[in-house]
Short mmCIF file of C-alpha atoms in Angstrom, two decimals:
data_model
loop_
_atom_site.label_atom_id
_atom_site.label_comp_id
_atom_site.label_asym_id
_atom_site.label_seq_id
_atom_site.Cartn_x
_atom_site.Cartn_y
_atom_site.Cartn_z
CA UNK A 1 139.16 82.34 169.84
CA UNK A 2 140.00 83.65 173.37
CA UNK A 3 139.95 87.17 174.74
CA UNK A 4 143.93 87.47 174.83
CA UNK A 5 143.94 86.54 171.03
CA UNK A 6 141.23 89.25 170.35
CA UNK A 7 143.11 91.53 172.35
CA UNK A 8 146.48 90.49 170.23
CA UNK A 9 144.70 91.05 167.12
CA UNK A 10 143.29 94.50 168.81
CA UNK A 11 146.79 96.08 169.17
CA UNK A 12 148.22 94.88 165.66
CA UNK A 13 145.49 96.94 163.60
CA UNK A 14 145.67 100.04 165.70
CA UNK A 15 149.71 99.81 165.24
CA UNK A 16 149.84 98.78 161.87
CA UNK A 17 146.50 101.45 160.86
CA UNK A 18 149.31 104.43 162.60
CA UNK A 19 151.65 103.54 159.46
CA UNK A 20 149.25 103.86 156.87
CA UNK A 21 146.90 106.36 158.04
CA UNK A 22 149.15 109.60 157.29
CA UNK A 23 149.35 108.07 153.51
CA UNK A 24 146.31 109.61 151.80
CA UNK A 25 146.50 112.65 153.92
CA UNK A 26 150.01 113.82 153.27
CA UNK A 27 150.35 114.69 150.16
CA UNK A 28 147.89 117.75 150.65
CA UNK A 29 149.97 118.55 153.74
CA UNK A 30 154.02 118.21 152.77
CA UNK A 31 155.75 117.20 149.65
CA UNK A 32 156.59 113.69 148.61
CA UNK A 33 160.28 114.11 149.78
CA UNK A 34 158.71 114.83 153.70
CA UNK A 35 156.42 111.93 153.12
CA UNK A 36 158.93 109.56 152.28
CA UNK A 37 161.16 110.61 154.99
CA UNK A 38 158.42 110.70 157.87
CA UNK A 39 157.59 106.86 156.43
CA UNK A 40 161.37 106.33 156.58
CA UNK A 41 161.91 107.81 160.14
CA UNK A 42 159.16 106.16 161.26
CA UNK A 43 160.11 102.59 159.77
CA UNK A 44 164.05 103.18 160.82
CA UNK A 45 163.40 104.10 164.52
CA UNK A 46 161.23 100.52 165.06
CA UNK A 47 163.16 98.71 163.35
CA UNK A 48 166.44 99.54 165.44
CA UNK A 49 164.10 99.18 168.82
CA UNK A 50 162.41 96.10 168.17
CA UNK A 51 164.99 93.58 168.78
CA UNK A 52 165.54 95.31 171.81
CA UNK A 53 161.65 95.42 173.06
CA UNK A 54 161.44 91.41 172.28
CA UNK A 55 164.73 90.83 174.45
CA UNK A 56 163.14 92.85 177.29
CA UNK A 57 159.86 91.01 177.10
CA UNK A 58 161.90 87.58 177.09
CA UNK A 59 163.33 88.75 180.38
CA UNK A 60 160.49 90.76 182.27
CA UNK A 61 157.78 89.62 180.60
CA UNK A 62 155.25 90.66 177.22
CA UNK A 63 152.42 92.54 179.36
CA UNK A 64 154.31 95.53 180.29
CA UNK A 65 156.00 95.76 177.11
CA UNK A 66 153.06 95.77 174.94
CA UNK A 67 151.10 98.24 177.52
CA UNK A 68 154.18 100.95 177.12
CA UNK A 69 154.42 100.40 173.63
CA UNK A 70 150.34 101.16 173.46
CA UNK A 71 150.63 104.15 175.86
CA UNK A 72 153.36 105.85 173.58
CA UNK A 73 152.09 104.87 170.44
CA UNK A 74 148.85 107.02 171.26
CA UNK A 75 150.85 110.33 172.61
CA UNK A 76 152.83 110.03 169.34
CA UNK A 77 149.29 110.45 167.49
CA UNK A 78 147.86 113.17 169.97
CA UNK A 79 151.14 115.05 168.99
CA UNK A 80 150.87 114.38 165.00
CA UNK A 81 147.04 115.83 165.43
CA UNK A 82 148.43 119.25 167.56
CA UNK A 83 151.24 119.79 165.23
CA UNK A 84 148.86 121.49 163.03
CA UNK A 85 151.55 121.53 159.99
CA UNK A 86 154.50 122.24 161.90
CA UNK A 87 157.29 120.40 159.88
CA UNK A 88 159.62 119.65 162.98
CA UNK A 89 156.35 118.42 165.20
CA UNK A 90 155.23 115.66 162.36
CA UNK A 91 159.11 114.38 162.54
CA UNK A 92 159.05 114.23 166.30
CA UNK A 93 155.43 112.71 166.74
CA UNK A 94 156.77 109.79 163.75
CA UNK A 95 159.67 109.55 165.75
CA UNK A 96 158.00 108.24 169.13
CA UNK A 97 155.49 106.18 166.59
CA UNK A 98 158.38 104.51 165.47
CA UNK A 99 159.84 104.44 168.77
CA UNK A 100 156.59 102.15 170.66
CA UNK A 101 155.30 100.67 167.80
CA UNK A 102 158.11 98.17 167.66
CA UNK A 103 157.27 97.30 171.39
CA UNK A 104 153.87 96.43 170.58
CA UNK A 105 154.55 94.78 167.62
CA UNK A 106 157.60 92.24 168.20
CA UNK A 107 155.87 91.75 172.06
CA UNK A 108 152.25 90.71 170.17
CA UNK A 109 154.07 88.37 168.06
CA UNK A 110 155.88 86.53 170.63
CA UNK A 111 152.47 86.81 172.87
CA UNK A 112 150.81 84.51 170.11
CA UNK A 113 153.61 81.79 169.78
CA UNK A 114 153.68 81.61 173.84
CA UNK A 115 150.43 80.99 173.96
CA UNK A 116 149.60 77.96 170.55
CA UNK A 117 151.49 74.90 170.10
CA UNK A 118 153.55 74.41 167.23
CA UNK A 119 150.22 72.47 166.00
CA UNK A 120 148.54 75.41 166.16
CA UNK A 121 150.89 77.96 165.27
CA UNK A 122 150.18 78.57 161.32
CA UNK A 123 146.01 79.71 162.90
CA UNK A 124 147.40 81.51 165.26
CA UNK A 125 149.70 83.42 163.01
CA UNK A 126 146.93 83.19 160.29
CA UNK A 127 145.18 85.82 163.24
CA UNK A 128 148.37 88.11 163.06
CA UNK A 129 148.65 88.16 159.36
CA UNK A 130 145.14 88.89 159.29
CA UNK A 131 145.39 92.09 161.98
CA UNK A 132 148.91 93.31 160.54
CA UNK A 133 147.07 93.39 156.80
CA UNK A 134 143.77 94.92 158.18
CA UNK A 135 146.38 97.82 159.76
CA UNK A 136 148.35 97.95 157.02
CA UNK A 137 145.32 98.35 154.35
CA UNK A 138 142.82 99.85 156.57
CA UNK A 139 145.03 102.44 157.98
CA UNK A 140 145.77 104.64 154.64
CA UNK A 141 141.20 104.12 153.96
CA UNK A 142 140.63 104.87 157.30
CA UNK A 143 143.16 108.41 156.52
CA UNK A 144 141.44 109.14 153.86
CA UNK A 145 137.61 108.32 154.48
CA UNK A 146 138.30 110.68 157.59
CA UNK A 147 140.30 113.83 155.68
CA UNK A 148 136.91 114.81 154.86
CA UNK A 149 136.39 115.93 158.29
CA UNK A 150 139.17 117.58 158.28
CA UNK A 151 143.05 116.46 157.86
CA UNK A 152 143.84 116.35 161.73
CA UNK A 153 140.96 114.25 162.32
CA UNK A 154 142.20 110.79 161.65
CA UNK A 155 145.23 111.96 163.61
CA UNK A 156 143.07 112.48 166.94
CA UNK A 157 141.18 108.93 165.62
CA UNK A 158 144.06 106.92 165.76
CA UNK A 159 145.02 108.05 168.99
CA UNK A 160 141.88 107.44 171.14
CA UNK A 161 141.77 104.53 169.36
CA UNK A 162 145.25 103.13 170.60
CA UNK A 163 144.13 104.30 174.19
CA UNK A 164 140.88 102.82 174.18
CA UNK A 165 143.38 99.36 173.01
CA UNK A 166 145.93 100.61 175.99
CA UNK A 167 142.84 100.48 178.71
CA UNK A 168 141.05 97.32 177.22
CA UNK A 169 144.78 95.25 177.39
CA UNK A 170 145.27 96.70 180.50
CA UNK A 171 141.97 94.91 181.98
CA UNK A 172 142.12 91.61 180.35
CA UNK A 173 145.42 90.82 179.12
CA UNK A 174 147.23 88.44 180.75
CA UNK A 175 150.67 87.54 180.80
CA UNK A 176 151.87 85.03 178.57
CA UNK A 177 155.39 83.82 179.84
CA UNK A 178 155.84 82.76 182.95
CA UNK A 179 158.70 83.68 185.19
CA UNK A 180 160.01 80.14 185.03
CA UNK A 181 160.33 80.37 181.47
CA UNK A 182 161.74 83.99 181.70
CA UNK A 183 164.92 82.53 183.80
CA UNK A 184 165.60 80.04 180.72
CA UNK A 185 164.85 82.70 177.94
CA UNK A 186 167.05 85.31 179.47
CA UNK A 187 169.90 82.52 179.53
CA UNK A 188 169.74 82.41 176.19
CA UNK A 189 168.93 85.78 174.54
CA UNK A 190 170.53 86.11 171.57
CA UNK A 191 170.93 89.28 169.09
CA UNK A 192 169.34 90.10 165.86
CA UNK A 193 172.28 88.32 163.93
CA UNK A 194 172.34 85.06 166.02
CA UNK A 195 168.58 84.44 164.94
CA UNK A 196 169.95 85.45 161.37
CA UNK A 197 171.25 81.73 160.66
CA UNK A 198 170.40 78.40 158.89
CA UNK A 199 167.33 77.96 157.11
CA UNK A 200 165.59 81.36 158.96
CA UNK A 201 167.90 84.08 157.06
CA UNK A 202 166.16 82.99 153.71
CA UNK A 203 162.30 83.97 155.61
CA UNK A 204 164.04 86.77 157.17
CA UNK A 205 165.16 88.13 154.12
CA UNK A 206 161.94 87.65 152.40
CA UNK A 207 159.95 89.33 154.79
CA UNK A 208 162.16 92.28 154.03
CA UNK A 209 161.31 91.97 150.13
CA UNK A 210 157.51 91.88 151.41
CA UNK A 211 157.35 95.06 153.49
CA UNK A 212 160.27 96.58 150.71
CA UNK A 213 157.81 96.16 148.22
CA UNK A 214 154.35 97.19 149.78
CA UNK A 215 155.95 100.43 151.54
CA UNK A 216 157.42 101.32 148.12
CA UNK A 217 153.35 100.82 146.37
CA UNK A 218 151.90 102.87 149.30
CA UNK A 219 154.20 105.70 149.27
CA UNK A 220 153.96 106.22 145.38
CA UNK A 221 150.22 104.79 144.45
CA UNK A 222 148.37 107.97 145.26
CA UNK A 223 150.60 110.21 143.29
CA UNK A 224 150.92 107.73 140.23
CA UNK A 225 146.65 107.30 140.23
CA UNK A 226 146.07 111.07 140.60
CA UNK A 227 148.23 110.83 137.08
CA UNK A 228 146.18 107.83 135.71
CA UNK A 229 142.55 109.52 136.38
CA UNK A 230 142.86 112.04 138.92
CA UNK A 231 142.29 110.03 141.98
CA UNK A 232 141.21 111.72 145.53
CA UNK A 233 142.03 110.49 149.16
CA UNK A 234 138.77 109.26 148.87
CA UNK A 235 139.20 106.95 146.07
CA UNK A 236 142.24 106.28 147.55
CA UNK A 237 140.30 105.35 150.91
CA UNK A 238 138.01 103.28 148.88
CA UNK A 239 140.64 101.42 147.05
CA UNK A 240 142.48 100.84 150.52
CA UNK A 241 138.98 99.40 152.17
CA UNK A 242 137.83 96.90 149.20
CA UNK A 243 141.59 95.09 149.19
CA UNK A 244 141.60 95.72 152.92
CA UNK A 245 138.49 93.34 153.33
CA UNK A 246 139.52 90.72 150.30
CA UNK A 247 142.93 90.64 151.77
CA UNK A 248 141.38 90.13 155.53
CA UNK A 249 138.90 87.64 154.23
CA UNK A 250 141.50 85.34 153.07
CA UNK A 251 144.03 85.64 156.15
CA UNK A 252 141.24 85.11 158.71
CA UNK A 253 139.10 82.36 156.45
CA UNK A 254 141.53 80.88 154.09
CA UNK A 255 144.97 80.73 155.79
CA UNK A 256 143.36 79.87 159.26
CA UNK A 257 140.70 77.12 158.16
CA UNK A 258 142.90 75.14 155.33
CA UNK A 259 146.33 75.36 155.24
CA UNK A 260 148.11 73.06 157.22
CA UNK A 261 150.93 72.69 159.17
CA UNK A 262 154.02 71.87 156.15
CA UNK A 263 152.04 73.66 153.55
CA UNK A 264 153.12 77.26 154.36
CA UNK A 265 155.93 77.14 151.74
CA UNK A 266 153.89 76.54 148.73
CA UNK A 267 151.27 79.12 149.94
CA UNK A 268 154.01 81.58 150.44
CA UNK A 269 155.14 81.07 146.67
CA UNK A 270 151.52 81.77 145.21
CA UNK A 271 151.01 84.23 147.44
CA UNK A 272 154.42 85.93 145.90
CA UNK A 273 153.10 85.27 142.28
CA UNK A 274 149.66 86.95 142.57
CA UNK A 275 151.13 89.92 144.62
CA UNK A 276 154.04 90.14 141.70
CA UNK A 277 150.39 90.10 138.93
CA UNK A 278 148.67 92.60 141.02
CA UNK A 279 152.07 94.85 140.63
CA UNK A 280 151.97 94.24 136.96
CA UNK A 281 147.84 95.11 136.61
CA UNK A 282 148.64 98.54 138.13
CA UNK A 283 149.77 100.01 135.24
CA UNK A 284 146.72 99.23 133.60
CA UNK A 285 144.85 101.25 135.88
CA UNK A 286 142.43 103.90 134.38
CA UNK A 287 139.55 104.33 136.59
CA UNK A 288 138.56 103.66 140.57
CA UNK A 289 136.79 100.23 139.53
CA UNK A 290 139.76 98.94 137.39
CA UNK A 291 142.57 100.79 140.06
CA UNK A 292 140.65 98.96 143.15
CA UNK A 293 140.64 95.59 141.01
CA UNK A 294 143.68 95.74 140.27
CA UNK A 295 144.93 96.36 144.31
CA UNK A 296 142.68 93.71 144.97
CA UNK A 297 144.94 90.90 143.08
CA UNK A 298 147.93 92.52 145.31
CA UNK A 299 146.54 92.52 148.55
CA UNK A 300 145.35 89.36 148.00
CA UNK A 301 149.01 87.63 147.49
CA UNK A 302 150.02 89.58 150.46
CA UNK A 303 147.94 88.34 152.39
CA UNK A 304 148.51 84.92 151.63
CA UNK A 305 151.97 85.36 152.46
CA UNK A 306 152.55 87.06 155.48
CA UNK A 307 151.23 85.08 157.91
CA UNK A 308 153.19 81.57 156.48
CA UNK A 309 156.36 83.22 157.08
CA UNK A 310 155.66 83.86 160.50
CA UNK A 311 154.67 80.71 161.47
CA UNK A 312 157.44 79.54 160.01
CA UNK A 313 159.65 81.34 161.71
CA UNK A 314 157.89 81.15 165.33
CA UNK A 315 158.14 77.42 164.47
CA UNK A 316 161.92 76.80 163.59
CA UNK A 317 163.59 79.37 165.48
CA UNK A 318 166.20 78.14 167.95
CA UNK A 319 166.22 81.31 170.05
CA UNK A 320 163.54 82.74 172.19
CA UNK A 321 160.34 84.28 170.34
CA UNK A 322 160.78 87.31 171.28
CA UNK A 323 163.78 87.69 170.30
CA UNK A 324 162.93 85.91 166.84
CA UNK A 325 159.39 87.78 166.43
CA UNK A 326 161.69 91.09 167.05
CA UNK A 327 164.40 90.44 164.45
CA UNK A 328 161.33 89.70 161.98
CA UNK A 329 159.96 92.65 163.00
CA UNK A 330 162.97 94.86 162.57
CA UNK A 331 163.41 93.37 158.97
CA UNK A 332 159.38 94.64 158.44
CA UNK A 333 160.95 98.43 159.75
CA UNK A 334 163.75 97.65 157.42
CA UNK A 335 161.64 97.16 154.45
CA UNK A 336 159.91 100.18 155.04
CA UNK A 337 162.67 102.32 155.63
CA UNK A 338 164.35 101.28 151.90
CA UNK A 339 161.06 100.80 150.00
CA UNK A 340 159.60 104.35 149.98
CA UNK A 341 162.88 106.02 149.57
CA UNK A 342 163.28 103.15 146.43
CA UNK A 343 159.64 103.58 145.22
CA UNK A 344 159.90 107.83 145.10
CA UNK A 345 163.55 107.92 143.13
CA UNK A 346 162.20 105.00 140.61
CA UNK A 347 159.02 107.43 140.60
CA UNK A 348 160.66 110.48 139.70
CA UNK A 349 162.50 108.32 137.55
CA UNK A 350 159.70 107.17 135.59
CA UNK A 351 156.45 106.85 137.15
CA UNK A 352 155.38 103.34 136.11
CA UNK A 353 159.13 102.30 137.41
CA UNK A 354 158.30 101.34 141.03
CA UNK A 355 155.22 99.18 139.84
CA UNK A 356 157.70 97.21 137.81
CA UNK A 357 160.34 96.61 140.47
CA UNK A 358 158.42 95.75 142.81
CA UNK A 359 156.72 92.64 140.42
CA UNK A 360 159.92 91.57 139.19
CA UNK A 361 161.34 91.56 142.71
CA UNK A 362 158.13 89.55 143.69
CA UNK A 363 158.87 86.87 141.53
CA UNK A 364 162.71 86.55 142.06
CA UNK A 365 161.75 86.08 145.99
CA UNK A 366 160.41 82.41 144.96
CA UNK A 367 164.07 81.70 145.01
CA UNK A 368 164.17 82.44 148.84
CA UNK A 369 161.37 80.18 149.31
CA UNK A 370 162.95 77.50 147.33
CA UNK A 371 166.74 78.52 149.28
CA UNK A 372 164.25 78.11 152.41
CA UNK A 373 162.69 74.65 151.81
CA UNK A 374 166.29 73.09 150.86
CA UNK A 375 168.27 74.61 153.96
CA UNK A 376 165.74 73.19 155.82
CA UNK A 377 165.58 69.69 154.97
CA UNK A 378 169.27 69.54 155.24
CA UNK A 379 168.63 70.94 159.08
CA UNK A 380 166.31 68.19 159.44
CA UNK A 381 168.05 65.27 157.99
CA UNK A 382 171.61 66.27 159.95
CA UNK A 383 169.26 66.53 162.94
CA UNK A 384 167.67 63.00 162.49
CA UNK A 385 171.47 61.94 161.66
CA UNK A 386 172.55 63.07 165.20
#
C-alpha cells in the first residue's frame, strides 16, 4: 500500500468520524428533534455540494479540492467545540461540516479510481469501505469514550485531528489526474442525473437505502438502549468500537484479500442479509454484551457491502469519476438527510419501529442487486452486439 492510499484512507476516517462523533454526545446537550436536524443539515448541505466538488476536481484537479475540503472541515469542528451550547453556533459549525466534507469525500473517491486499474479497483475500494466504516463506527465511540473529559472535548479532537490530516496531505499527496486527462474530463462533465442511467441507478439507489438505513440506527440506538437497560455514552462508545473493529477487520482483510473482480454482486446481497439480521437482533437487546453482539452482526453486513458498490460503480460508470464518486456521494448525504428524520418519527411512533424498517428495507434492496446484475448483462451483450 502506498503513501497516497494511506493518506486517502487518512482523510475518509477523520470525515466520516465528524458525522458520528456528535451522536453519543448530543443527547445530554439538545433534544432529539435538534439532533436529528443538525444530522439532517449536515447530511443535506454535502449532499447538494458534492456533485459540484467532483466536477471541480475533474477540471482543476483532486489535490486542491481535498486540501480545502480538509481545511474547512476542521474550522467547522473548532467552531462546534467554542459554541459552548449555543443552539444557532452548533447549526452553523454542521453547516460548514456539511459544506467541506463533501469535497473531501467525492475528491478521495475519485483519487482512488485514478490511481488502480479496473483490476484493482474492488482492493482499492475495499481500502475506502474500510476508512468510510472505521469513520462512520469509530466516530460516535470516539464521542463518547471522550465525553468523559468533558462534552467539548471530542469537538476540539476532531478538529486537530482533521488539521494534523490537512498538513500531512499537504506534504505528501500528490496529484492524481493529470492535466491531459483534465482537458478530456472537463469535455465531458456530466450532472448528477446523467450518471443516474442504465445499470448504475439500481447501485445508486442502493447506496441510498445503505446510508438511509444506518443514519436512521445511529440517530435512534442510544435513546432506544437507554430504554432497554439504561445505556451510557460509554456503553454506547463501547458498542460503537467492538463493531467498529469487526466491521474494519472484514473490509480491510476479507473484501481486499478474496473477493474478486465479478463477485461484488453476490457479496453485496449477503452483506444486505446479515445487516437486515443484525436490525432484527436489536430488539433483543438487554444488556451491553448482548446490545454490542447484536451491532456486531450489523456492522458486519455493512461492511461487506459498501465497498462492492463502489467498485462497481468506479468500474461501469461512463462519465468521469469524479463526477460518478460525487453523485454516489450525494446519494450517501441523501440517505442521511431522510434516515434520521425517518428513524425519530417511527421512534416516537413506537420505539422498536425504526429497527424493523430498516431490516425489512434491507432485505427488499436484494431486488436492486438483482435489477443491477440483469441491466447489466443486457449493457454488455448490446455492447458485444455493436
Amino acid at each position: 500500500m502506498n503513501k497516497q492510499m494511506l493518506t486517502i484512507m487518512l482523510i475518509l476516517v477523520t470525515i466520516f468520524i465528524g458525522f458520528g462523533i456528535i451522536i453519543p454526545i448530543m443527547p445530554e446537550m439538545v433534544s432529539p428533534f435538534h439532533l436529528s436536524m443538525m444530522l439532517m443539515l449536515y447530511s443535506a448541505v454535502s449532499f447538494l455540494m458534492s456533485p459540484f466538488w467532483g466536477a471541480l476536481s475533474d477540471r482543476i484537479g483532486r489535490r486542491p479540492v481535498l486540501l480545502t475540503g480538509l481545511a474547512g472541515f476542521s474550522v467547522s469542528f473548532l467552531l462546534f467545540g467554542l459554541a459552548d451550547g449555543e443552539l444557532w453556533l452548533l447549526y452553523v459549525s454542521r453547516l460548514l461540516g456539511g459544506l467541506f466534507s463533501g469535497a473531501a469525500t467525492a475528491c478521495a473517491v475519485a483519487y482512488v479510481a485514478d490511481i488502480t486499474s479496473n483490476e484493482n479497483r474492488t482492493k482499492g475500494m475495499g481500502l475506502v469501505g474500510m476508512s468510510i466504516g472505521l469513520g462512520f463506527i469509530f466516530g460516535p465511540a470516539l464521542g463518547g469514550l471522550l465525553s468523559v473529559f468533558g462534552n467539548q472535548v471530542p469537538f476540539y479532537t476532531s478538529s486537530a485531528l482533521a488539521f494534523v490530516t490537512l498538513m500531512f496531505a499537504a506534504a505528501v499527496l500528490k496529484e492524481s489526474l493529470t492535466k491531459d486527462k483534465r482537458s478530456v474530463r472537463s469535455e465531458r462533465r456530466a450532472s448528477r442525473w446523467t450518471a443516474f442511467a442504465g445499470s448504475l441507478k439500481y447501485l445508486y439507489i442502493l447506496s441510498f437505502f445503505v446510508s438511509f438505513t444506518l443514519a436512521g440506527l445511529e440517530a435512534t440506538l442510544q435513546y432506544f438502549e437507554i430504554k432497554k437497560f439504561d445505556a451510557t455514552p460509554m456503553d454506547m462508545g463501547i458498542m460503537f468500537l467492538v463493531s467498529g473493529i469487526v466491521g474494519a477487520a472484514i473490509q480491510g482483510g476479507v473484501v481486499r484479500r478474496f473477493i474478486k473482480s465479478g463477485d461484488e454482486s453476490k457479496v453485496v446481497g449477503i452483506g444486505l442479509v446479515l445487516s437486515s439480521l443484525g436490525f432484527f437482533l436489536i430488539l433483543f437487546s438487554s444488556s451491553l454484551l448482548t446490545a454490542t453482539i447484536f451491532m456486531t452482526v450489523f456492522a458486519s453486513g455493512n461492511a461487506l457491502i459498501r465497498p462492492c458498490v463502489t467498485s462497481l460503480i468506479t468500474q461501469k460508470t461512463k462519465v468521469g469519476q469524479g463526477v460518478a464518486s460525487g453523485l454516489s456521494s450525494s446519494m450517501d448525504s441523501l440517505g442521511r438527510i431522510a434516515g434520521p428524520l425517518m428513524g425519530m418519527s417511527a421512534f416516537h411512533l413506537n420505539i422498536n419501529l425504526p429497527f424493523l424498517i430498516g431490516g425489512v428495507l434491507c432485505l427488499a434492496a436484494i431486488t436492486l442487486v438483482i435489477a443491477f446484475i440483469s441491466a447489466d448483462k443486457q449493457s454488455q451483450l448490446a455492447e458485444s452486439a455493436a
